[in-house]
């Protein structure tokens, strides 16, 4: 497989009230063609800031201060806005958490898909409409010729997200980023949307970065998993190895908190004690140590580095 994306030593900061927050703190990872990468962690771990940094859509007062983001060999951080706009939406597309916020409420969903096709592939109006209707059909929208003329508010949440997926995949990108795309949907619809994304990615043979707080979800679809906490990668490796033999205490806690088929009715699910740390005031040493069940003296004042613990496994913990 060819290397599609390589992120090197990425650091993204927010300066708020004269304090600096390292929302993404010196992380590195790679993604190959046709590979699915799951990025997992609780809210505030830096997952969304990481993928927004890839597309350079960090809002003020956020700023990428260090690193390289190599997409098919080109450093996205060195491109001017004009050149980057040719990649966004065409080569790299993104599905956001809230479909109703991602769609323009005063433009029909069909026109929104057509606009992407006209801008990036230079189709004329008739060609763009025909292709948009075909794409709507491909993502399971019933009566696509009629739905082409519908406005977002006329569609259910699941149908809106299918339209967002249509826009993201219209130009057959090389990389799709899905930022918790099922969070706002009903449980039954979540499974349908997840299946749709995976099926489309396989059909188009593209790379996928899937962001979620639910490690159980990515265990079903990802080739490899990155676990993030407080802006850093704390564990990385092939999905099967991480699920079957987690190394970092945080990953272990995430997996232990999942319900299973053997979980009895009325039994309280296990939870990770404490709260996600305040990025304004991180604890000394390892950021996870106040919540860690295996904390040692060295963890309190020393920061562990991400270390290779076998051929494809990495963990940031003094246990290794």
mmCIF file of C-alpha atoms in Angstrom:
data_model
loop_
_atom_site.group_PDB
_atom_site.id
_atom_site.type_symbol
_atom_site.label_atom_id
_atom_site.label_comp_id
_atom_site.label_asym_id
_atom_site.label_seq_id
_atom_site.Cartn_x
_atom_site.Cartn_y
_atom_site.Cartn_z
ATOM 1 C CA UNK A 1 0.000 0.000 0.000
ATOM 2 C CA UNK A 2 1.129 3.538 -0.751
ATOM 3 C CA UNK A 3 1.399 6.162 1.978
ATOM 4 C CA UNK A 4 -1.554 8.548 1.721
ATOM 5 C CA UNK A 5 -1.167 10.819 4.762
ATOM 6 C CA UNK A 6 1.681 11.419 7.174
ATOM 7 C CA UNK A 7 1.329 13.725 10.170
ATOM 8 C CA UNK A 8 4.612 14.656 11.834
ATOM 9 C CA UNK A 9 4.988 16.347 15.230
ATOM 10 C CA UNK A 10 1.749 18.297 14.884
ATOM 11 C CA UNK A 11 1.075 20.906 17.558
ATOM 12 C CA UNK A 12 -2.066 23.060 17.566
ATOM 13 C CA UNK A 13 -2.542 25.689 20.261
ATOM 14 C CA UNK A 14 -5.318 27.952 21.477
ATOM 15 C CA UNK A 15 -4.416 31.135 23.307
ATOM 16 C CA UNK A 16 -7.308 32.032 25.611
ATOM 17 C CA UNK A 17 -7.215 34.608 28.411
ATOM 18 C CA UNK A 18 -3.446 34.924 27.897
ATOM 19 C CA UNK A 19 -3.023 31.199 28.547
ATOM 20 C CA UNK A 20 -1.769 28.688 26.000
ATOM 21 C CA UNK A 21 -3.651 25.420 25.533
ATOM 22 C CA UNK A 22 -1.945 22.608 23.649
ATOM 23 C CA UNK A 23 -5.075 21.034 22.171
ATOM 24 C CA UNK A 24 -2.917 18.812 19.962
ATOM 25 C CA UNK A 25 0.484 18.277 21.500
ATOM 26 C CA UNK A 26 3.244 16.965 19.214
ATOM 27 C CA UNK A 27 1.512 13.955 17.644
ATOM 28 C CA UNK A 28 2.577 11.855 14.655
ATOM 29 C CA UNK A 29 0.768 9.137 12.677
ATOM 30 C CA UNK A 30 0.318 7.817 9.148
ATOM 31 C CA UNK A 31 -2.424 6.446 6.923
ATOM 32 C CA UNK A 32 -2.094 4.287 3.827
ATOM 33 C CA UNK A 33 -4.342 3.992 0.783
ATOM 34 C CA UNK A 34 -7.513 1.955 1.455
ATOM 35 C CA UNK A 35 -6.771 1.956 5.201
ATOM 36 C CA UNK A 36 -9.247 2.812 7.972
ATOM 37 C CA UNK A 37 -7.832 4.625 11.009
ATOM 38 C CA UNK A 38 -9.925 5.065 14.137
ATOM 39 C CA UNK A 39 -9.081 7.906 16.524
ATOM 40 C CA UNK A 40 -10.646 7.365 19.946
ATOM 41 C CA UNK A 41 -10.920 9.378 23.143
ATOM 42 C CA UNK A 42 -13.273 11.265 25.433
ATOM 43 C CA UNK A 43 -14.454 14.783 24.627
ATOM 44 C CA UNK A 44 -11.563 17.205 24.962
ATOM 45 C CA UNK A 45 -8.899 14.672 24.028
ATOM 46 C CA UNK A 46 -7.947 16.525 20.820
ATOM 47 C CA UNK A 47 -9.531 14.239 18.200
ATOM 48 C CA UNK A 48 -11.525 16.870 16.299
ATOM 49 C CA UNK A 49 -8.769 19.480 16.515
ATOM 50 C CA UNK A 50 -6.396 16.937 14.970
ATOM 51 C CA UNK A 51 -8.516 16.338 11.869
ATOM 52 C CA UNK A 52 -9.465 20.009 11.553
ATOM 53 C CA UNK A 53 -5.742 20.768 11.581
ATOM 54 C CA UNK A 54 -5.300 18.422 8.613
ATOM 55 C CA UNK A 55 -7.771 20.525 6.618
ATOM 56 C CA UNK A 56 -6.505 23.781 8.171
ATOM 57 C CA UNK A 57 -9.957 24.773 9.367
ATOM 58 C CA UNK A 58 -8.940 25.731 12.900
ATOM 59 C CA UNK A 59 -10.962 28.712 14.084
ATOM 60 C CA UNK A 60 -9.455 31.680 15.932
ATOM 61 C CA UNK A 61 -7.891 31.736 18.519
ATOM 62 C CA UNK A 62 -6.538 28.352 17.418
ATOM 63 C CA UNK A 63 -3.296 28.095 15.467
ATOM 64 C CA UNK A 64 -1.108 25.319 14.094
ATOM 65 C CA UNK A 65 2.303 26.196 15.485
ATOM 66 C CA UNK A 66 4.449 23.246 14.502
ATOM 67 C CA UNK A 67 4.631 20.117 12.373
ATOM 68 C CA UNK A 68 4.126 18.744 8.890
ATOM 69 C CA UNK A 69 1.010 17.285 7.266
ATOM 70 C CA UNK A 70 2.056 15.392 4.148
ATOM 71 C CA UNK A 71 -0.806 14.396 1.855
ATOM 72 C CA UNK A 72 0.351 12.319 -1.113
ATOM 73 C CA UNK A 73 3.785 13.848 -0.578
ATOM 74 C CA UNK A 74 2.701 17.521 -0.452
ATOM 75 C CA UNK A 75 2.855 19.440 2.845
ATOM 76 C CA UNK A 76 -0.608 20.921 3.388
ATOM 77 C CA UNK A 77 0.794 23.428 5.883
ATOM 78 C CA UNK A 78 2.985 25.009 3.204
ATOM 79 C CA UNK A 79 0.205 25.493 0.628
ATOM 80 C CA UNK A 80 -1.473 28.866 0.080
ATOM 81 C CA UNK A 81 -5.233 29.098 0.549
ATOM 82 C CA UNK A 82 -5.954 28.918 -3.192
ATOM 83 C CA UNK A 83 -4.017 25.673 -3.669
ATOM 84 C CA UNK A 84 -5.473 24.207 -0.488
ATOM 85 C CA UNK A 85 -9.032 24.967 -1.669
ATOM 86 C CA UNK A 86 -8.387 22.711 -4.673
ATOM 87 C CA UNK A 87 -7.730 19.832 -2.274
ATOM 88 C CA UNK A 88 -10.509 20.449 0.257
ATOM 89 C CA UNK A 89 -13.710 18.803 -0.923
ATOM 90 C CA UNK A 90 -12.030 17.123 -3.888
ATOM 91 C CA UNK A 91 -9.012 15.198 -2.591
ATOM 92 C CA UNK A 92 -9.915 15.332 1.122
ATOM 93 C CA UNK A 93 -13.521 15.497 2.330
ATOM 94 C CA UNK A 94 -15.058 15.629 5.778
ATOM 95 C CA UNK A 95 -18.323 14.495 7.361
ATOM 96 C CA UNK A 96 -19.188 16.568 10.432
ATOM 97 C CA UNK A 97 -21.002 15.613 13.639
ATOM 98 C CA UNK A 98 -24.181 17.621 13.106
ATOM 99 C CA UNK A 99 -25.684 17.250 9.610
ATOM 100 C CA UNK A 100 -28.188 20.086 10.038
ATOM 101 C CA UNK A 101 -25.298 22.483 10.731
ATOM 102 C CA UNK A 102 -23.249 21.170 7.800
ATOM 103 C CA UNK A 103 -26.027 21.793 5.244
ATOM 104 C CA UNK A 104 -27.075 25.255 4.029
ATOM 105 C CA UNK A 105 -30.728 25.630 5.114
ATOM 106 C CA UNK A 106 -31.739 27.911 2.205
ATOM 107 C CA UNK A 107 -30.334 25.817 -0.667
ATOM 108 C CA UNK A 108 -31.777 22.487 -1.805
ATOM 109 C CA UNK A 109 -29.685 19.424 -1.022
ATOM 110 C CA UNK A 110 -29.398 18.650 -4.726
ATOM 111 C CA UNK A 111 -27.986 22.082 -5.505
ATOM 112 C CA UNK A 112 -25.466 21.713 -2.687
ATOM 113 C CA UNK A 113 -24.158 18.475 -4.215
ATOM 114 C CA UNK A 114 -24.233 19.976 -7.723
ATOM 115 C CA UNK A 115 -22.222 22.986 -6.574
ATOM 116 C CA UNK A 116 -19.363 20.747 -5.427
ATOM 117 C CA UNK A 117 -19.380 18.915 -8.759
ATOM 118 C CA UNK A 118 -19.419 22.147 -10.768
ATOM 119 C CA UNK A 119 -16.625 23.698 -8.714
ATOM 120 C CA UNK A 120 -14.204 20.768 -8.503
ATOM 121 C CA UNK A 121 -14.971 18.604 -11.562
ATOM 122 C CA UNK A 122 -16.185 21.423 -13.826
ATOM 123 C CA UNK A 123 -19.448 19.711 -14.803
ATOM 124 C CA UNK A 124 -22.104 21.875 -16.423
ATOM 125 C CA UNK A 125 -25.459 22.422 -14.722
ATOM 126 C CA UNK A 126 -27.224 19.499 -16.426
ATOM 127 C CA UNK A 127 -24.343 17.079 -15.875
ATOM 128 C CA UNK A 128 -24.011 18.103 -12.233
ATOM 129 C CA UNK A 129 -27.724 17.532 -11.597
ATOM 130 C CA UNK A 130 -27.649 14.083 -13.206
ATOM 131 C CA UNK A 131 -24.575 13.095 -11.213
ATOM 132 C CA UNK A 132 -26.044 14.488 -7.959
ATOM 133 C CA UNK A 133 -29.204 12.410 -8.395
ATOM 134 C CA UNK A 134 -27.067 9.324 -9.018
ATOM 135 C CA UNK A 135 -25.062 10.005 -5.855
ATOM 136 C CA UNK A 136 -28.244 10.466 -3.804
ATOM 137 C CA UNK A 137 -29.406 7.089 -5.060
ATOM 138 C CA UNK A 138 -26.043 5.511 -4.206
ATOM 139 C CA UNK A 139 -26.326 6.581 -0.556
ATOM 140 C CA UNK A 140 -29.830 5.165 -0.215
ATOM 141 C CA UNK A 141 -31.992 8.267 -0.579
ATOM 142 C CA UNK A 142 -35.440 7.127 -1.844
ATOM 143 C CA UNK A 143 -36.940 8.969 -4.840
ATOM 144 C CA UNK A 144 -33.672 10.901 -5.445
ATOM 145 C CA UNK A 145 -35.156 12.906 -8.356
ATOM 146 C CA UNK A 146 -37.700 14.382 -5.956
ATOM 147 C CA UNK A 147 -35.367 14.684 -2.971
ATOM 148 C CA UNK A 148 -32.943 16.653 -5.141
ATOM 149 C CA UNK A 149 -35.331 19.624 -4.804
ATOM 150 C CA UNK A 150 -35.870 19.252 -1.027
ATOM 151 C CA UNK A 151 -34.442 21.624 1.554
ATOM 152 C CA UNK A 152 -32.554 20.192 4.561
ATOM 153 C CA UNK A 153 -35.417 20.873 7.004
ATOM 154 C CA UNK A 154 -37.670 18.590 4.949
ATOM 155 C CA UNK A 155 -35.434 15.602 5.700
ATOM 156 C CA UNK A 156 -34.921 13.505 8.824
ATOM 157 C CA UNK A 157 -31.573 13.546 10.636
ATOM 158 C CA UNK A 158 -30.535 10.268 9.017
ATOM 159 C CA UNK A 159 -31.488 11.508 5.546
ATOM 160 C CA UNK A 160 -29.610 14.768 6.172
ATOM 161 C CA UNK A 161 -26.487 12.822 7.084
ATOM 162 C CA UNK A 162 -26.824 10.741 3.906
ATOM 163 C CA UNK A 163 -26.890 14.024 1.974
ATOM 164 C CA UNK A 164 -23.766 15.220 3.808
ATOM 165 C CA UNK A 165 -22.076 11.930 2.866
ATOM 166 C CA UNK A 166 -23.163 12.528 -0.745
ATOM 167 C CA UNK A 167 -21.460 15.931 -0.750
ATOM 168 C CA UNK A 168 -18.310 14.514 0.871
ATOM 169 C CA UNK A 169 -18.000 11.675 -1.642
ATOM 170 C CA UNK A 170 -19.249 13.495 -4.751
ATOM 171 C CA UNK A 171 -15.746 14.070 -6.140
ATOM 172 C CA UNK A 172 -14.467 10.620 -5.141
ATOM 173 C CA UNK A 173 -11.801 11.933 -2.734
ATOM 174 C CA UNK A 174 -8.654 10.041 -1.794
ATOM 175 C CA UNK A 175 -9.248 10.634 1.926
ATOM 176 C CA UNK A 176 -12.502 10.845 3.892
ATOM 177 C CA UNK A 177 -12.580 12.188 7.451
ATOM 178 C CA UNK A 178 -15.656 11.343 9.534
ATOM 179 C CA UNK A 179 -15.878 13.327 12.781
ATOM 180 C CA UNK A 180 -18.338 11.448 15.020
ATOM 181 C CA UNK A 181 -20.858 11.291 12.140
ATOM 182 C CA UNK A 182 -23.449 9.257 14.048
ATOM 183 C CA UNK A 183 -23.442 11.073 17.406
ATOM 184 C CA UNK A 184 -26.638 13.092 16.843
ATOM 185 C CA UNK A 185 -28.629 10.208 15.331
ATOM 186 C CA UNK A 186 -30.926 7.534 16.786
ATOM 187 C CA UNK A 187 -29.225 4.238 17.613
ATOM 188 C CA UNK A 188 -30.914 2.322 14.766
ATOM 189 C CA UNK A 189 -29.972 5.039 12.268
ATOM 190 C CA UNK A 190 -26.397 5.141 13.602
ATOM 191 C CA UNK A 191 -25.801 1.556 12.480
ATOM 192 C CA UNK A 192 -27.185 2.310 9.001
ATOM 193 C CA UNK A 193 -24.999 5.400 8.548
ATOM 194 C CA UNK A 194 -21.897 3.596 9.832
ATOM 195 C CA UNK A 195 -22.513 0.731 7.416
ATOM 196 C CA UNK A 196 -23.072 3.184 4.552
ATOM 197 C CA UNK A 197 -19.789 5.026 5.207
ATOM 198 C CA UNK A 198 -17.780 1.792 5.374
ATOM 199 C CA UNK A 199 -19.431 0.380 2.233
ATOM 200 C CA UNK A 200 -18.796 3.584 0.252
ATOM 201 C CA UNK A 201 -15.165 3.757 1.412
ATOM 202 C CA UNK A 202 -14.576 0.159 0.303
ATOM 203 C CA UNK A 203 -16.338 0.742 -3.012
ATOM 204 C CA UNK A 204 -14.294 3.863 -3.791
ATOM 205 C CA UNK A 205 -11.084 2.343 -2.357
ATOM 206 C CA UNK A 206 -10.170 5.419 -0.331
ATOM 207 C CA UNK A 207 -8.603 6.097 3.062
ATOM 208 C CA UNK A 208 -10.819 6.837 6.078
ATOM 209 C CA UNK A 209 -10.120 8.556 9.395
ATOM 210 C CA UNK A 210 -13.013 7.861 11.759
ATOM 211 C CA UNK A 211 -13.278 9.960 14.929
ATOM 212 C CA UNK A 212 -15.334 8.658 17.855
ATOM 213 C CA UNK A 213 -15.512 8.480 21.644
ATOM 214 C CA UNK A 214 -16.797 4.885 21.343
ATOM 215 C CA UNK A 215 -13.940 2.391 21.007
ATOM 216 C CA UNK A 216 -16.538 -0.322 20.376
ATOM 217 C CA UNK A 217 -17.560 1.363 17.118
ATOM 218 C CA UNK A 218 -14.056 1.587 15.619
ATOM 219 C CA UNK A 219 -13.289 -1.970 16.698
ATOM 220 C CA UNK A 220 -15.764 -3.056 14.016
ATOM 221 C CA UNK A 221 -14.401 -0.990 11.116
ATOM 222 C CA UNK A 222 -10.809 0.188 11.704
ATOM 223 C CA UNK A 223 -7.565 -1.436 10.595
ATOM 224 C CA UNK A 224 -5.667 0.422 13.302
ATOM 225 C CA UNK A 225 -6.566 2.582 16.289
ATOM 226 C CA UNK A 226 -5.066 5.674 17.881
ATOM 227 C CA UNK A 227 -6.146 6.451 21.447
ATOM 228 C CA UNK A 228 -5.836 10.120 22.450
ATOM 229 C CA UNK A 229 -5.914 11.761 25.865
ATOM 230 C CA UNK A 230 -5.352 15.436 26.726
ATOM 231 C CA UNK A 231 -4.002 16.262 23.275
ATOM 232 C CA UNK A 232 -1.560 13.365 23.030
ATOM 233 C CA UNK A 233 -1.499 9.865 21.595
ATOM 234 C CA UNK A 234 -1.327 7.410 24.497
ATOM 235 C CA UNK A 235 -1.622 4.179 22.488
ATOM 236 C CA UNK A 236 -1.487 3.116 18.855
ATOM 237 C CA UNK A 237 -1.610 -0.193 17.050
ATOM 238 C CA UNK A 238 -3.550 -2.680 14.917
ATOM 239 C CA UNK A 239 -7.198 -2.874 15.963
ATOM 240 C CA UNK A 240 -7.197 -6.571 16.847
ATOM 241 C CA UNK A 241 -4.149 -6.171 19.093
ATOM 242 C CA UNK A 242 -5.504 -3.122 20.898
ATOM 243 C CA UNK A 243 -8.919 -4.704 21.487
ATOM 244 C CA UNK A 244 -7.548 -8.100 22.569
ATOM 245 C CA UNK A 245 -4.517 -6.855 24.494
ATOM 246 C CA UNK A 246 -4.704 -3.137 25.424
ATOM 247 C CA UNK A 247 -1.543 -1.763 26.980
ATOM 248 C CA UNK A 248 -2.249 1.752 28.269
ATOM 249 C CA UNK A 249 -4.418 1.943 31.426
ATOM 250 C CA UNK A 250 -6.682 4.494 29.689
ATOM 251 C CA UNK A 251 -7.365 2.116 26.791
ATOM 252 C CA UNK A 252 -8.064 -0.676 29.276
ATOM 253 C CA UNK A 253 -10.556 1.556 31.102
ATOM 254 C CA UNK A 254 -12.284 2.545 27.839
ATOM 255 C CA UNK A 255 -12.761 -1.107 26.902
ATOM 256 C CA UNK A 256 -13.878 -2.094 30.398
ATOM 257 C CA UNK A 257 -16.591 0.588 30.331
ATOM 258 C CA UNK A 258 -18.278 -0.965 27.269
ATOM 259 C CA UNK A 259 -21.442 -3.028 27.827
ATOM 260 C CA UNK A 260 -21.285 -6.649 26.644
ATOM 261 C CA UNK A 261 -23.827 -9.338 25.809
ATOM 262 C CA UNK A 262 -23.083 -10.897 29.191
ATOM 263 C CA UNK A 263 -23.808 -7.668 31.099
ATOM 264 C CA UNK A 264 -26.748 -8.414 33.377
ATOM 265 C CA UNK A 265 -29.781 -6.172 33.607
ATOM 266 C CA UNK A 266 -29.539 -3.707 36.469
ATOM 267 C CA UNK A 267 -25.761 -4.051 36.806
ATOM 268 C CA UNK A 268 -24.081 -0.649 36.765
ATOM 269 C CA UNK A 269 -21.602 -0.227 33.938
ATOM 270 C CA UNK A 270 -17.994 0.423 34.905
ATOM 271 C CA UNK A 271 -16.894 4.030 34.504
ATOM 272 C CA UNK A 272 -13.548 5.777 34.394
ATOM 273 C CA UNK A 273 -13.163 7.612 37.684
ATOM 274 C CA UNK A 274 -12.589 11.357 37.732
ATOM 275 C CA UNK A 275 -12.894 13.873 34.921
ATOM 276 C CA UNK A 276 -11.031 14.684 31.728
ATOM 277 C CA UNK A 277 -8.317 17.159 32.773
ATOM 278 C CA UNK A 278 -8.743 20.885 32.245
ATOM 279 C CA UNK A 279 -6.341 21.829 29.442
ATOM 280 C CA UNK A 280 -5.894 25.223 31.163
ATOM 281 C CA UNK A 281 -4.469 23.425 34.166
ATOM 282 C CA UNK A 282 -3.081 19.999 33.303
ATOM 283 C CA UNK A 283 -1.810 17.826 36.151
ATOM 284 C CA UNK A 284 1.924 17.374 36.512
ATOM 285 C CA UNK A 285 3.585 14.361 34.949
ATOM 286 C CA UNK A 286 1.351 11.936 33.063
ATOM 287 C CA UNK A 287 -1.971 13.658 32.368
ATOM 288 C CA UNK A 288 -3.875 10.460 33.142
ATOM 289 C CA UNK A 289 -2.252 9.750 36.494
ATOM 290 C CA UNK A 290 -5.048 11.287 38.697
ATOM 291 C CA UNK A 291 -7.521 8.794 37.168
ATOM 292 C CA UNK A 292 -5.185 5.826 36.672
ATOM 293 C CA UNK A 293 -5.670 2.597 38.645
ATOM 294 C CA UNK A 294 -2.025 1.620 38.051
ATOM 295 C CA UNK A 295 -0.389 4.941 38.916
ATOM 296 C CA UNK A 296 3.199 4.846 40.229
ATOM 297 C CA UNK A 297 5.358 7.473 41.896
ATOM 298 C CA UNK A 298 7.232 8.187 38.665
ATOM 299 C CA UNK A 299 3.947 9.077 36.899
ATOM 300 C CA UNK A 300 3.204 12.059 39.141
ATOM 301 C CA UNK A 301 6.091 14.314 38.091
ATOM 302 C CA UNK A 302 7.375 12.780 34.852
ATOM 303 C CA UNK A 303 5.818 12.782 31.379
ATOM 304 C CA UNK A 304 6.051 9.437 29.539
ATOM 305 C CA UNK A 305 7.007 9.436 25.862
ATOM 306 C CA UNK A 306 5.246 7.377 23.210
ATOM 307 C CA UNK A 307 7.430 4.260 22.976
ATOM 308 C CA UNK A 308 7.473 1.343 20.565
ATOM 309 C CA UNK A 309 6.669 -1.765 22.612
ATOM 310 C CA UNK A 310 6.646 -4.290 19.763
ATOM 311 C CA UNK A 311 6.577 -4.366 15.966
ATOM 312 C CA UNK A 312 3.432 -2.252 15.469
ATOM 313 C CA UNK A 313 2.428 -1.221 18.992
ATOM 314 C CA UNK A 314 3.126 2.085 20.733
ATOM 315 C CA UNK A 315 2.179 3.215 24.243
ATOM 316 C CA UNK A 316 2.873 6.263 26.360
ATOM 317 C CA UNK A 317 3.179 4.746 29.816
ATOM 318 C CA UNK A 318 5.887 4.027 32.384
ATOM 319 C CA UNK A 319 4.621 0.444 32.658
ATOM 320 C CA UNK A 320 6.577 -0.160 29.450
#
